[in-house]
């Protein structure tokens, strides 16, 4: 539904993914009038993601500042989700089960062992498991696994349920939606004063928030010193479906080349590629093959599930 603001809002948010909608809802809760400009709310990277909230297993040497941000963000999630679900009556599928890092081969063992050392040096909780204990947690793991670690500090959420819930929260909080795209940020006197839309209309505002993901850097009008250094990083992933009454997995499972994220409704997400392909969102046979191959190596039972969807999204990659 497209709504034209009846007057100039305090804030215009450019982009209607999880970040843009959450920002809009939060600003509205604080008494500001907010307008979101987005042609297809929640159908970009937020829709294509797997929903992992995984600052621990995604840590890389030299990115300690990113780790601190991720851990701080994760600590806010329980309260954020509780408020969101109470307001909307919707569920987000938020779970705190942790992640199993699994090595099916010797090379994978070496890579994940090195990662576990980095995690421990950063003060993160990582527990080396005996193989029988790992398979006790997740019996569907390959019987031939070489090693496994349990990472308590990783959680996950149903990203599609989350974006629907945040959209509903915006609606209930009085956030207005303009179904359009921004062709230019209007700057006057050294500050943003509004946006010009692809339809030709201009919307004035007290402040402009850029939350357009990988497209943020390409929006005209943003001064160079404030232009975010983001680029599209393509990711392809798969949705499989199993039985609700006999879930194949209950924890995130991560290998060196693939991650597997279960949903409580029997769906399982297998992802994801990392490709520098510009704004291409095509699904490729090679990516589907590699994801299934690597997924089967960790959890052979995936082969028995129904393949229900393949999806490609564009992450906002940054330096």
PDB file of C-alpha atoms in Angstrom:
ATOM      1  CA  UNK A   1       0.000   0.000   0.000  1.00  0.00           C
ATOM      2  CA  UNK A   2       1.374   3.415  -0.927  1.00  0.00           C
ATOM      3  CA  UNK A   3       0.559   6.405   1.243  1.00  0.00           C
ATOM      4  CA  UNK A   4       1.480  10.005   0.501  1.00  0.00           C
ATOM      5  CA  UNK A   5       2.561  11.819   3.675  1.00  0.00           C
ATOM      6  CA  UNK A   6       0.014  14.436   4.636  1.00  0.00           C
ATOM      7  CA  UNK A   7       2.821  16.731   5.830  1.00  0.00           C
ATOM      8  CA  UNK A   8       6.586  16.778   5.925  1.00  0.00           C
ATOM      9  CA  UNK A   9       7.791  14.017   8.290  1.00  0.00           C
ATOM     10  CA  UNK A  10      10.532  14.384  10.844  1.00  0.00           C
ATOM     11  CA  UNK A  11      12.413  11.487   9.245  1.00  0.00           C
ATOM     12  CA  UNK A  12      12.512   9.860   5.813  1.00  0.00           C
ATOM     13  CA  UNK A  13      14.023   6.372   5.745  1.00  0.00           C
ATOM     14  CA  UNK A  14      15.296   5.309   2.330  1.00  0.00           C
ATOM     15  CA  UNK A  15      15.002   1.517   2.187  1.00  0.00           C
ATOM     16  CA  UNK A  16      12.494  -0.958   3.582  1.00  0.00           C
ATOM     17  CA  UNK A  17      14.530  -3.961   4.663  1.00  0.00           C
ATOM     18  CA  UNK A  18      14.980  -5.115   8.255  1.00  0.00           C
ATOM     19  CA  UNK A  19      17.318  -2.210   9.061  1.00  0.00           C
ATOM     20  CA  UNK A  20      15.203   0.488   7.439  1.00  0.00           C
ATOM     21  CA  UNK A  21      11.926  -0.752   8.919  1.00  0.00           C
ATOM     22  CA  UNK A  22      13.450  -1.269  12.369  1.00  0.00           C
ATOM     23  CA  UNK A  23      14.874   2.250  12.281  1.00  0.00           C
ATOM     24  CA  UNK A  24      11.503   3.644  11.220  1.00  0.00           C
ATOM     25  CA  UNK A  25       9.663   1.782  13.978  1.00  0.00           C
ATOM     26  CA  UNK A  26      12.179   2.840  16.626  1.00  0.00           C
ATOM     27  CA  UNK A  27      12.020   6.497  15.555  1.00  0.00           C
ATOM     28  CA  UNK A  28       8.219   6.409  15.547  1.00  0.00           C
ATOM     29  CA  UNK A  29       8.182   4.914  19.047  1.00  0.00           C
ATOM     30  CA  UNK A  30      10.210   7.918  20.179  1.00  0.00           C
ATOM     31  CA  UNK A  31       7.564  10.329  18.944  1.00  0.00           C
ATOM     32  CA  UNK A  32       8.901  11.211  15.501  1.00  0.00           C
ATOM     33  CA  UNK A  33       6.807  11.202  12.346  1.00  0.00           C
ATOM     34  CA  UNK A  34       8.405   8.803   9.866  1.00  0.00           C
ATOM     35  CA  UNK A  35       8.049   7.976   6.182  1.00  0.00           C
ATOM     36  CA  UNK A  36       9.678   4.960   4.545  1.00  0.00           C
ATOM     37  CA  UNK A  37      10.393   5.081   0.806  1.00  0.00           C
ATOM     38  CA  UNK A  38      10.606   1.566  -0.622  1.00  0.00           C
ATOM     39  CA  UNK A  39       9.118   0.023  -3.750  1.00  0.00           C
ATOM     40  CA  UNK A  40       9.104  -3.561  -2.404  1.00  0.00           C
ATOM     41  CA  UNK A  41       9.376  -3.570   1.406  1.00  0.00           C
ATOM     42  CA  UNK A  42      11.248  -6.510   2.859  1.00  0.00           C
ATOM     43  CA  UNK A  43      11.947  -8.238  -0.451  1.00  0.00           C
ATOM     44  CA  UNK A  44      15.643  -7.498  -0.874  1.00  0.00           C
ATOM     45  CA  UNK A  45      18.567  -8.910   1.082  1.00  0.00           C
ATOM     46  CA  UNK A  46      16.360  -9.232   4.166  1.00  0.00           C
ATOM     47  CA  UNK A  47      14.171 -11.748   2.335  1.00  0.00           C
ATOM     48  CA  UNK A  48      17.079 -13.689   0.823  1.00  0.00           C
ATOM     49  CA  UNK A  49      19.057 -14.069   4.062  1.00  0.00           C
ATOM     50  CA  UNK A  50      19.304 -17.173   6.252  1.00  0.00           C
ATOM     51  CA  UNK A  51      18.624 -15.377   9.526  1.00  0.00           C
ATOM     52  CA  UNK A  52      21.842 -16.238  11.336  1.00  0.00           C
ATOM     53  CA  UNK A  53      22.772 -13.974  14.229  1.00  0.00           C
ATOM     54  CA  UNK A  54      26.312 -15.276  14.381  1.00  0.00           C
ATOM     55  CA  UNK A  55      28.991 -12.817  15.461  1.00  0.00           C
ATOM     56  CA  UNK A  56      31.096 -15.616  16.982  1.00  0.00           C
ATOM     57  CA  UNK A  57      31.397 -18.085  14.108  1.00  0.00           C
ATOM     58  CA  UNK A  58      31.670 -15.282  11.555  1.00  0.00           C
ATOM     59  CA  UNK A  59      34.574 -13.532  13.285  1.00  0.00           C
ATOM     60  CA  UNK A  60      37.727 -12.920  11.245  1.00  0.00           C
ATOM     61  CA  UNK A  61      41.202 -11.899  12.448  1.00  0.00           C
ATOM     62  CA  UNK A  62      41.625  -8.142  12.306  1.00  0.00           C
ATOM     63  CA  UNK A  63      37.884  -7.439  12.591  1.00  0.00           C
ATOM     64  CA  UNK A  64      37.629  -7.252  16.372  1.00  0.00           C
ATOM     65  CA  UNK A  65      35.706  -3.973  16.127  1.00  0.00           C
ATOM     66  CA  UNK A  66      33.070  -5.705  13.996  1.00  0.00           C
ATOM     67  CA  UNK A  67      32.887  -8.522  16.543  1.00  0.00           C
ATOM     68  CA  UNK A  68      32.217  -6.064  19.372  1.00  0.00           C
ATOM     69  CA  UNK A  69      29.427  -4.471  17.364  1.00  0.00           C
ATOM     70  CA  UNK A  70      27.899  -7.866  16.551  1.00  0.00           C
ATOM     71  CA  UNK A  71      28.026  -9.095  20.141  1.00  0.00           C
ATOM     72  CA  UNK A  72      26.479  -5.854  21.397  1.00  0.00           C
ATOM     73  CA  UNK A  73      23.748  -6.103  18.768  1.00  0.00           C
ATOM     74  CA  UNK A  74      22.986  -9.716  19.670  1.00  0.00           C
ATOM     75  CA  UNK A  75      22.642  -8.787  23.342  1.00  0.00           C
ATOM     76  CA  UNK A  76      19.794  -6.438  22.410  1.00  0.00           C
ATOM     77  CA  UNK A  77      17.868  -9.028  20.411  1.00  0.00           C
ATOM     78  CA  UNK A  78      15.818 -10.684  23.204  1.00  0.00           C
ATOM     79  CA  UNK A  79      14.269  -7.399  24.298  1.00  0.00           C
ATOM     80  CA  UNK A  80      13.848  -6.231  20.699  1.00  0.00           C
ATOM     81  CA  UNK A  81      12.063  -9.443  19.708  1.00  0.00           C
ATOM     82  CA  UNK A  82       9.899  -9.461  22.840  1.00  0.00           C
ATOM     83  CA  UNK A  83       8.649  -5.916  22.189  1.00  0.00           C
ATOM     84  CA  UNK A  84       8.089  -6.668  18.524  1.00  0.00           C
ATOM     85  CA  UNK A  85       6.113  -9.862  19.121  1.00  0.00           C
ATOM     86  CA  UNK A  86       4.047  -8.282  21.898  1.00  0.00           C
ATOM     87  CA  UNK A  87       3.053  -5.350  19.690  1.00  0.00           C
ATOM     88  CA  UNK A  88       2.251  -7.339  16.558  1.00  0.00           C
ATOM     89  CA  UNK A  89       1.168 -10.724  17.886  1.00  0.00           C
ATOM     90  CA  UNK A  90       3.494 -12.280  15.290  1.00  0.00           C
ATOM     91  CA  UNK A  91       6.343 -14.703  15.874  1.00  0.00           C
ATOM     92  CA  UNK A  92       9.858 -14.130  14.564  1.00  0.00           C
ATOM     93  CA  UNK A  93      11.286 -17.613  15.093  1.00  0.00           C
ATOM     94  CA  UNK A  94      14.052 -16.257  17.335  1.00  0.00           C
ATOM     95  CA  UNK A  95      16.111 -19.091  18.864  1.00  0.00           C
ATOM     96  CA  UNK A  96      19.204 -19.136  21.066  1.00  0.00           C
ATOM     97  CA  UNK A  97      20.349 -22.706  20.363  1.00  0.00           C
ATOM     98  CA  UNK A  98      23.922 -21.993  19.314  1.00  0.00           C
ATOM     99  CA  UNK A  99      25.965 -23.310  16.396  1.00  0.00           C
ATOM    100  CA  UNK A 100      27.813 -26.563  15.784  1.00  0.00           C
ATOM    101  CA  UNK A 101      30.975 -26.051  13.752  1.00  0.00           C
ATOM    102  CA  UNK A 102      31.590 -29.379  12.027  1.00  0.00           C
ATOM    103  CA  UNK A 103      34.640 -30.686  10.163  1.00  0.00           C
ATOM    104  CA  UNK A 104      33.986 -33.724   7.930  1.00  0.00           C
ATOM    105  CA  UNK A 105      37.551 -33.810   6.527  1.00  0.00           C
ATOM    106  CA  UNK A 106      41.109 -33.262   7.696  1.00  0.00           C
ATOM    107  CA  UNK A 107      41.468 -29.984   5.800  1.00  0.00           C
ATOM    108  CA  UNK A 108      38.223 -28.676   7.288  1.00  0.00           C
ATOM    109  CA  UNK A 109      39.429 -29.776  10.716  1.00  0.00           C
ATOM    110  CA  UNK A 110      42.569 -27.658  10.357  1.00  0.00           C
ATOM    111  CA  UNK A 111      40.620 -24.604   9.176  1.00  0.00           C
ATOM    112  CA  UNK A 112      38.011 -24.762  11.939  1.00  0.00           C
ATOM    113  CA  UNK A 113      40.666 -25.520  14.570  1.00  0.00           C
ATOM    114  CA  UNK A 114      42.457 -22.307  13.573  1.00  0.00           C
ATOM    115  CA  UNK A 115      39.164 -20.409  13.760  1.00  0.00           C
ATOM    116  CA  UNK A 116      38.442 -21.800  17.232  1.00  0.00           C
ATOM    117  CA  UNK A 117      41.841 -20.555  18.429  1.00  0.00           C
ATOM    118  CA  UNK A 118      41.020 -17.055  17.163  1.00  0.00           C
ATOM    119  CA  UNK A 119      37.655 -17.192  18.903  1.00  0.00           C
ATOM    120  CA  UNK A 120      39.175 -18.298  22.194  1.00  0.00           C
ATOM    121  CA  UNK A 121      41.860 -15.589  22.054  1.00  0.00           C
ATOM    122  CA  UNK A 122      39.074 -13.031  21.701  1.00  0.00           C
ATOM    123  CA  UNK A 123      37.428 -14.351  24.866  1.00  0.00           C
ATOM    124  CA  UNK A 124      34.567 -16.115  23.076  1.00  0.00           C
ATOM    125  CA  UNK A 125      33.062 -19.335  24.406  1.00  0.00           C
ATOM    126  CA  UNK A 126      33.887 -22.262  22.126  1.00  0.00           C
ATOM    127  CA  UNK A 127      33.672 -25.859  23.323  1.00  0.00           C
ATOM    128  CA  UNK A 128      35.494 -28.696  21.570  1.00  0.00           C
ATOM    129  CA  UNK A 129      33.185 -31.727  21.452  1.00  0.00           C
ATOM    130  CA  UNK A 130      33.891 -35.400  21.182  1.00  0.00           C
ATOM    131  CA  UNK A 131      32.398 -36.835  18.029  1.00  0.00           C
ATOM    132  CA  UNK A 132      29.844 -38.909  19.928  1.00  0.00           C
ATOM    133  CA  UNK A 133      28.754 -35.829  21.891  1.00  0.00           C
ATOM    134  CA  UNK A 134      28.315 -33.820  18.696  1.00  0.00           C
ATOM    135  CA  UNK A 135      26.168 -36.578  17.212  1.00  0.00           C
ATOM    136  CA  UNK A 136      24.209 -36.810  20.452  1.00  0.00           C
ATOM    137  CA  UNK A 137      23.293 -33.139  19.979  1.00  0.00           C
ATOM    138  CA  UNK A 138      22.554 -33.623  16.284  1.00  0.00           C
ATOM    139  CA  UNK A 139      22.153 -37.301  15.292  1.00  0.00           C
ATOM    140  CA  UNK A 140      21.820 -36.310  11.629  1.00  0.00           C
ATOM    141  CA  UNK A 141      25.466 -35.234  11.417  1.00  0.00           C
ATOM    142  CA  UNK A 142      27.666 -37.375   9.197  1.00  0.00           C
ATOM    143  CA  UNK A 143      28.991 -40.428  11.079  1.00  0.00           C
ATOM    144  CA  UNK A 144      32.428 -39.766   9.608  1.00  0.00           C
ATOM    145  CA  UNK A 145      32.920 -36.280  11.041  1.00  0.00           C
ATOM    146  CA  UNK A 146      36.485 -35.522  12.130  1.00  0.00           C
ATOM    147  CA  UNK A 147      35.800 -32.845  14.739  1.00  0.00           C
ATOM    148  CA  UNK A 148      33.142 -30.507  16.079  1.00  0.00           C
ATOM    149  CA  UNK A 149      32.886 -27.413  18.269  1.00  0.00           C
ATOM    150  CA  UNK A 150      29.826 -25.965  20.011  1.00  0.00           C
ATOM    151  CA  UNK A 151      29.447 -22.181  19.910  1.00  0.00           C
ATOM    152  CA  UNK A 152      26.864 -21.050  22.430  1.00  0.00           C
ATOM    153  CA  UNK A 153      26.993 -17.378  21.466  1.00  0.00           C
ATOM    154  CA  UNK A 154      25.346 -17.725  18.046  1.00  0.00           C
ATOM    155  CA  UNK A 155      21.595 -17.462  17.615  1.00  0.00           C
ATOM    156  CA  UNK A 156      19.216 -17.346  14.658  1.00  0.00           C
ATOM    157  CA  UNK A 157      15.898 -15.914  13.582  1.00  0.00           C
ATOM    158  CA  UNK A 158      13.429 -16.456  10.767  1.00  0.00           C
ATOM    159  CA  UNK A 159      14.413 -13.419   8.707  1.00  0.00           C
ATOM    160  CA  UNK A 160      11.249 -13.482   6.617  1.00  0.00           C
ATOM    161  CA  UNK A 161       9.052 -13.627   9.692  1.00  0.00           C
ATOM    162  CA  UNK A 162      11.144 -10.833  11.208  1.00  0.00           C
ATOM    163  CA  UNK A 163      10.701  -8.487   8.271  1.00  0.00           C
ATOM    164  CA  UNK A 164       6.948  -9.139   8.213  1.00  0.00           C
ATOM    165  CA  UNK A 165       6.736  -8.408  11.940  1.00  0.00           C
ATOM    166  CA  UNK A 166       8.756  -5.188  11.719  1.00  0.00           C
ATOM    167  CA  UNK A 167       6.603  -4.083   8.801  1.00  0.00           C
ATOM    168  CA  UNK A 168       3.494  -4.675  10.880  1.00  0.00           C
ATOM    169  CA  UNK A 169       5.045  -2.791  13.809  1.00  0.00           C
ATOM    170  CA  UNK A 170       5.653   0.170  11.522  1.00  0.00           C
ATOM    171  CA  UNK A 171       2.047   0.076  10.363  1.00  0.00           C
ATOM    172  CA  UNK A 172       0.736   0.000  13.924  1.00  0.00           C
ATOM    173  CA  UNK A 173       3.083   2.795  14.981  1.00  0.00           C
ATOM    174  CA  UNK A 174       1.917   5.188  12.280  1.00  0.00           C
ATOM    175  CA  UNK A 175       4.883   4.942   9.933  1.00  0.00           C
ATOM    176  CA  UNK A 176       3.838   5.915   6.411  1.00  0.00           C
ATOM    177  CA  UNK A 177       5.006   4.026   3.349  1.00  0.00           C
ATOM    178  CA  UNK A 178       5.668   5.521  -0.068  1.00  0.00           C
ATOM    179  CA  UNK A 179       5.986   2.775  -2.686  1.00  0.00           C
ATOM    180  CA  UNK A 180       8.563   4.467  -4.864  1.00  0.00           C
ATOM    181  CA  UNK A 181      12.330   4.752  -5.282  1.00  0.00           C
ATOM    182  CA  UNK A 182      14.571   7.668  -4.385  1.00  0.00           C
ATOM    183  CA  UNK A 183      16.265   9.269  -7.374  1.00  0.00           C
ATOM    184  CA  UNK A 184      18.172  11.865  -5.343  1.00  0.00           C
ATOM    185  CA  UNK A 185      18.807  13.049  -1.814  1.00  0.00           C
ATOM    186  CA  UNK A 186      18.126  16.781  -1.603  1.00  0.00           C
ATOM    187  CA  UNK A 187      20.880  18.666   0.237  1.00  0.00           C
ATOM    188  CA  UNK A 188      20.670  22.327   1.185  1.00  0.00           C
ATOM    189  CA  UNK A 189      22.943  24.349   3.434  1.00  0.00           C
ATOM    190  CA  UNK A 190      25.153  21.362   4.118  1.00  0.00           C
ATOM    191  CA  UNK A 191      22.375  19.072   5.356  1.00  0.00           C
ATOM    192  CA  UNK A 192      19.805  16.688   3.894  1.00  0.00           C
ATOM    193  CA  UNK A 193      16.372  18.283   3.630  1.00  0.00           C
ATOM    194  CA  UNK A 194      14.450  15.602   1.784  1.00  0.00           C
ATOM    195  CA  UNK A 195      14.410  13.296  -1.216  1.00  0.00           C
ATOM    196  CA  UNK A 196      13.329  13.420  -4.836  1.00  0.00           C
ATOM    197  CA  UNK A 197      11.393  10.369  -6.027  1.00  0.00           C
ATOM    198  CA  UNK A 198      11.540   8.515  -9.324  1.00  0.00           C
ATOM    199  CA  UNK A 199       7.936   9.576  -9.897  1.00  0.00           C
ATOM    200  CA  UNK A 200       9.053  13.216  -9.839  1.00  0.00           C
ATOM    201  CA  UNK A 201       7.672  14.214  -6.438  1.00  0.00           C
ATOM    202  CA  UNK A 202       9.860  15.781  -3.753  1.00  0.00           C
ATOM    203  CA  UNK A 203       9.397  14.935  -0.071  1.00  0.00           C
ATOM    204  CA  UNK A 204      10.786  17.295   2.561  1.00  0.00           C
ATOM    205  CA  UNK A 205      11.958  16.036   5.949  1.00  0.00           C
ATOM    206  CA  UNK A 206      13.918  17.043   9.007  1.00  0.00           C
ATOM    207  CA  UNK A 207      16.375  14.169   8.505  1.00  0.00           C
ATOM    208  CA  UNK A 208      17.119  11.453   5.953  1.00  0.00           C
ATOM    209  CA  UNK A 209      18.301   7.956   6.878  1.00  0.00           C
ATOM    210  CA  UNK A 210      19.960   5.931   4.115  1.00  0.00           C
ATOM    211  CA  UNK A 211      19.211   2.214   4.617  1.00  0.00           C
ATOM    212  CA  UNK A 212      19.132   1.016   1.022  1.00  0.00           C
ATOM    213  CA  UNK A 213      21.618  -1.819   1.457  1.00  0.00           C
ATOM    214  CA  UNK A 214      24.019  -2.340  -1.422  1.00  0.00           C
ATOM    215  CA  UNK A 215      22.267   0.396  -3.428  1.00  0.00           C
ATOM    216  CA  UNK A 216      23.051   3.073  -0.817  1.00  0.00           C
ATOM    217  CA  UNK A 217      26.317   4.181  -2.427  1.00  0.00           C
ATOM    218  CA  UNK A 218      24.689   4.826  -5.793  1.00  0.00           C
ATOM    219  CA  UNK A 219      21.991   7.259  -4.650  1.00  0.00           C
ATOM    220  CA  UNK A 220      22.674  10.687  -6.220  1.00  0.00           C
ATOM    221  CA  UNK A 221      22.927  13.733  -4.021  1.00  0.00           C
ATOM    222  CA  UNK A 222      24.756  12.192  -1.077  1.00  0.00           C
ATOM    223  CA  UNK A 223      27.937  14.215  -0.437  1.00  0.00           C
ATOM    224  CA  UNK A 224      31.040  12.154  -1.152  1.00  0.00           C
ATOM    225  CA  UNK A 225      32.280  12.381   2.439  1.00  0.00           C
ATOM    226  CA  UNK A 226      29.057  10.706   3.604  1.00  0.00           C
ATOM    227  CA  UNK A 227      28.658   8.197   0.794  1.00  0.00           C
ATOM    228  CA  UNK A 228      28.772   4.688   2.311  1.00  0.00           C
ATOM    229  CA  UNK A 229      31.475   2.448   0.767  1.00  0.00           C
ATOM    230  CA  UNK A 230      29.165  -0.482   0.077  1.00  0.00           C
ATOM    231  CA  UNK A 231      28.936  -2.780  -2.924  1.00  0.00           C
ATOM    232  CA  UNK A 232      26.716  -5.741  -3.870  1.00  0.00           C
ATOM    233  CA  UNK A 233      28.018  -9.168  -2.825  1.00  0.00           C
ATOM    234  CA  UNK A 234      25.828 -11.866  -4.309  1.00  0.00           C
ATOM    235  CA  UNK A 235      24.695 -14.801  -2.201  1.00  0.00           C
ATOM    236  CA  UNK A 236      22.705 -17.811  -3.369  1.00  0.00           C
ATOM    237  CA  UNK A 237      20.996 -20.154  -0.933  1.00  0.00           C
ATOM    238  CA  UNK A 238      18.443 -22.960  -0.888  1.00  0.00           C
ATOM    239  CA  UNK A 239      15.324 -23.761   1.090  1.00  0.00           C
ATOM    240  CA  UNK A 240      14.576 -27.427   1.788  1.00  0.00           C
ATOM    241  CA  UNK A 241      11.528 -28.839   3.551  1.00  0.00           C
ATOM    242  CA  UNK A 242      11.260 -31.764   5.932  1.00  0.00           C
ATOM    243  CA  UNK A 243       8.758 -33.008   8.492  1.00  0.00           C
ATOM    244  CA  UNK A 244       7.534 -30.701  11.247  1.00  0.00           C
ATOM    245  CA  UNK A 245       6.971 -33.645  13.614  1.00  0.00           C
ATOM    246  CA  UNK A 246      10.473 -35.058  13.058  1.00  0.00           C
ATOM    247  CA  UNK A 247      12.939 -32.184  12.651  1.00  0.00           C
ATOM    248  CA  UNK A 248      16.198 -33.189  11.023  1.00  0.00           C
ATOM    249  CA  UNK A 249      18.184 -30.509  12.910  1.00  0.00           C
ATOM    250  CA  UNK A 250      17.657 -28.196  15.879  1.00  0.00           C
ATOM    251  CA  UNK A 251      20.945 -26.229  15.862  1.00  0.00           C
ATOM    252  CA  UNK A 252      22.748 -24.175  13.272  1.00  0.00           C
ATOM    253  CA  UNK A 253      25.382 -26.355  11.610  1.00  0.00           C
ATOM    254  CA  UNK A 254      28.371 -24.701   9.958  1.00  0.00           C
ATOM    255  CA  UNK A 255      31.223 -26.127   7.939  1.00  0.00           C
ATOM    256  CA  UNK A 256      34.021 -24.329   6.139  1.00  0.00           C
ATOM    257  CA  UNK A 257      32.054 -23.834   2.912  1.00  0.00           C
ATOM    258  CA  UNK A 258      28.400 -24.074   3.935  1.00  0.00           C
ATOM    259  CA  UNK A 259      25.970 -23.360   6.757  1.00  0.00           C
ATOM    260  CA  UNK A 260      22.670 -25.079   7.521  1.00  0.00           C
ATOM    261  CA  UNK A 261      19.947 -23.277   9.480  1.00  0.00           C
ATOM    262  CA  UNK A 262      16.805 -25.122  10.664  1.00  0.00           C
ATOM    263  CA  UNK A 263      13.362 -23.615  11.073  1.00  0.00           C
ATOM    264  CA  UNK A 264      10.772 -24.857  13.551  1.00  0.00           C
ATOM    265  CA  UNK A 265       8.302 -25.512  10.719  1.00  0.00           C
ATOM    266  CA  UNK A 266      10.571 -28.127   9.106  1.00  0.00           C
ATOM    267  CA  UNK A 267      12.256 -25.874   6.561  1.00  0.00           C
ATOM    268  CA  UNK A 268      16.041 -25.855   6.371  1.00  0.00           C
ATOM    269  CA  UNK A 269      18.167 -23.126   4.800  1.00  0.00           C
ATOM    270  CA  UNK A 270      21.421 -24.126   3.093  1.00  0.00           C
ATOM    271  CA  UNK A 271      23.755 -21.299   2.145  1.00  0.00           C
ATOM    272  CA  UNK A 272      25.455 -19.356   0.931  1.00  0.00           C
ATOM    273  CA  UNK A 273      27.701 -18.427  -1.934  1.00  0.00           C
ATOM    274  CA  UNK A 274      29.857 -15.292  -1.835  1.00  0.00           C
ATOM    275  CA  UNK A 275      30.161 -13.824  -5.327  1.00  0.00           C
ATOM    276  CA  UNK A 276      31.433 -10.531  -6.706  1.00  0.00           C
ATOM    277  CA  UNK A 277      28.955 -10.340  -9.598  1.00  0.00           C
ATOM    278  CA  UNK A 278      27.696  -6.793  -9.372  1.00  0.00           C
ATOM    279  CA  UNK A 279      23.912  -6.556  -9.260  1.00  0.00           C
ATOM    280  CA  UNK A 280      23.307  -9.969 -10.849  1.00  0.00           C
ATOM    281  CA  UNK A 281      20.664 -12.029  -9.010  1.00  0.00           C
ATOM    282  CA  UNK A 282      20.417 -15.044 -11.325  1.00  0.00           C
ATOM    283  CA  UNK A 283      20.317 -18.561  -9.885  1.00  0.00           C
ATOM    284  CA  UNK A 284      23.103 -20.750 -11.237  1.00  0.00           C
ATOM    285  CA  UNK A 285      23.216 -24.536 -11.518  1.00  0.00           C
ATOM    286  CA  UNK A 286      26.783 -24.603 -10.206  1.00  0.00           C
ATOM    287  CA  UNK A 287      25.837 -22.807  -6.994  1.00  0.00           C
ATOM    288  CA  UNK A 288      22.906 -25.161  -6.357  1.00  0.00           C
ATOM    289  CA  UNK A 289      25.174 -28.158  -6.925  1.00  0.00           C
ATOM    290  CA  UNK A 290      27.931 -26.886  -4.637  1.00  0.00           C
ATOM    291  CA  UNK A 291      25.563 -25.970  -1.808  1.00  0.00           C
ATOM    292  CA  UNK A 292      23.880 -29.365  -1.909  1.00  0.00           C
ATOM    293  CA  UNK A 293      27.197 -31.204  -2.194  1.00  0.00           C
ATOM    294  CA  UNK A 294      28.721 -29.390   0.777  1.00  0.00           C
ATOM    295  CA  UNK A 295      25.498 -29.674   2.769  1.00  0.00           C
ATOM    296  CA  UNK A 296      25.241 -33.436   2.172  1.00  0.00           C
ATOM    297  CA  UNK A 297      28.816 -33.836   3.397  1.00  0.00           C
ATOM    298  CA  UNK A 298      27.818 -32.424   6.798  1.00  0.00           C
ATOM    299  CA  UNK A 299      24.268 -33.779   7.039  1.00  0.00           C
ATOM    300  CA  UNK A 300      23.610 -36.670   4.615  1.00  0.00           C
ATOM    301  CA  UNK A 301      19.884 -36.703   5.461  1.00  0.00           C
ATOM    302  CA  UNK A 302      19.410 -33.431   3.577  1.00  0.00           C
ATOM    303  CA  UNK A 303      19.278 -35.543   0.418  1.00  0.00           C
ATOM    304  CA  UNK A 304      15.870 -36.864   1.453  1.00  0.00           C
ATOM    305  CA  UNK A 305      14.278 -33.434   1.811  1.00  0.00           C
ATOM    306  CA  UNK A 306      12.234 -31.544  -0.753  1.00  0.00           C
ATOM    307  CA  UNK A 307      13.955 -28.649  -2.521  1.00  0.00           C
ATOM    308  CA  UNK A 308      11.334 -25.900  -2.405  1.00  0.00           C
ATOM    309  CA  UNK A 309      13.177 -22.697  -3.291  1.00  0.00           C
ATOM    310  CA  UNK A 310      16.430 -21.259  -4.546  1.00  0.00           C
ATOM    311  CA  UNK A 311      17.062 -17.585  -3.968  1.00  0.00           C
ATOM    312  CA  UNK A 312      19.760 -15.017  -4.645  1.00  0.00           C
ATOM    313  CA  UNK A 313      20.260 -11.778  -2.743  1.00  0.00           C
ATOM    314  CA  UNK A 314      22.738  -8.914  -2.681  1.00  0.00           C
ATOM    315  CA  UNK A 315      24.518  -8.257   0.589  1.00  0.00           C
ATOM    316  CA  UNK A 316      25.799  -4.741   1.261  1.00  0.00           C
ATOM    317  CA  UNK A 317      29.485  -5.646   1.308  1.00  0.00           C
ATOM    318  CA  UNK A 318      31.957  -3.183   2.775  1.00  0.00           C
ATOM    319  CA  UNK A 319      35.714  -2.838   3.344  1.00  0.00           C
TER     320      UNK A 319
END
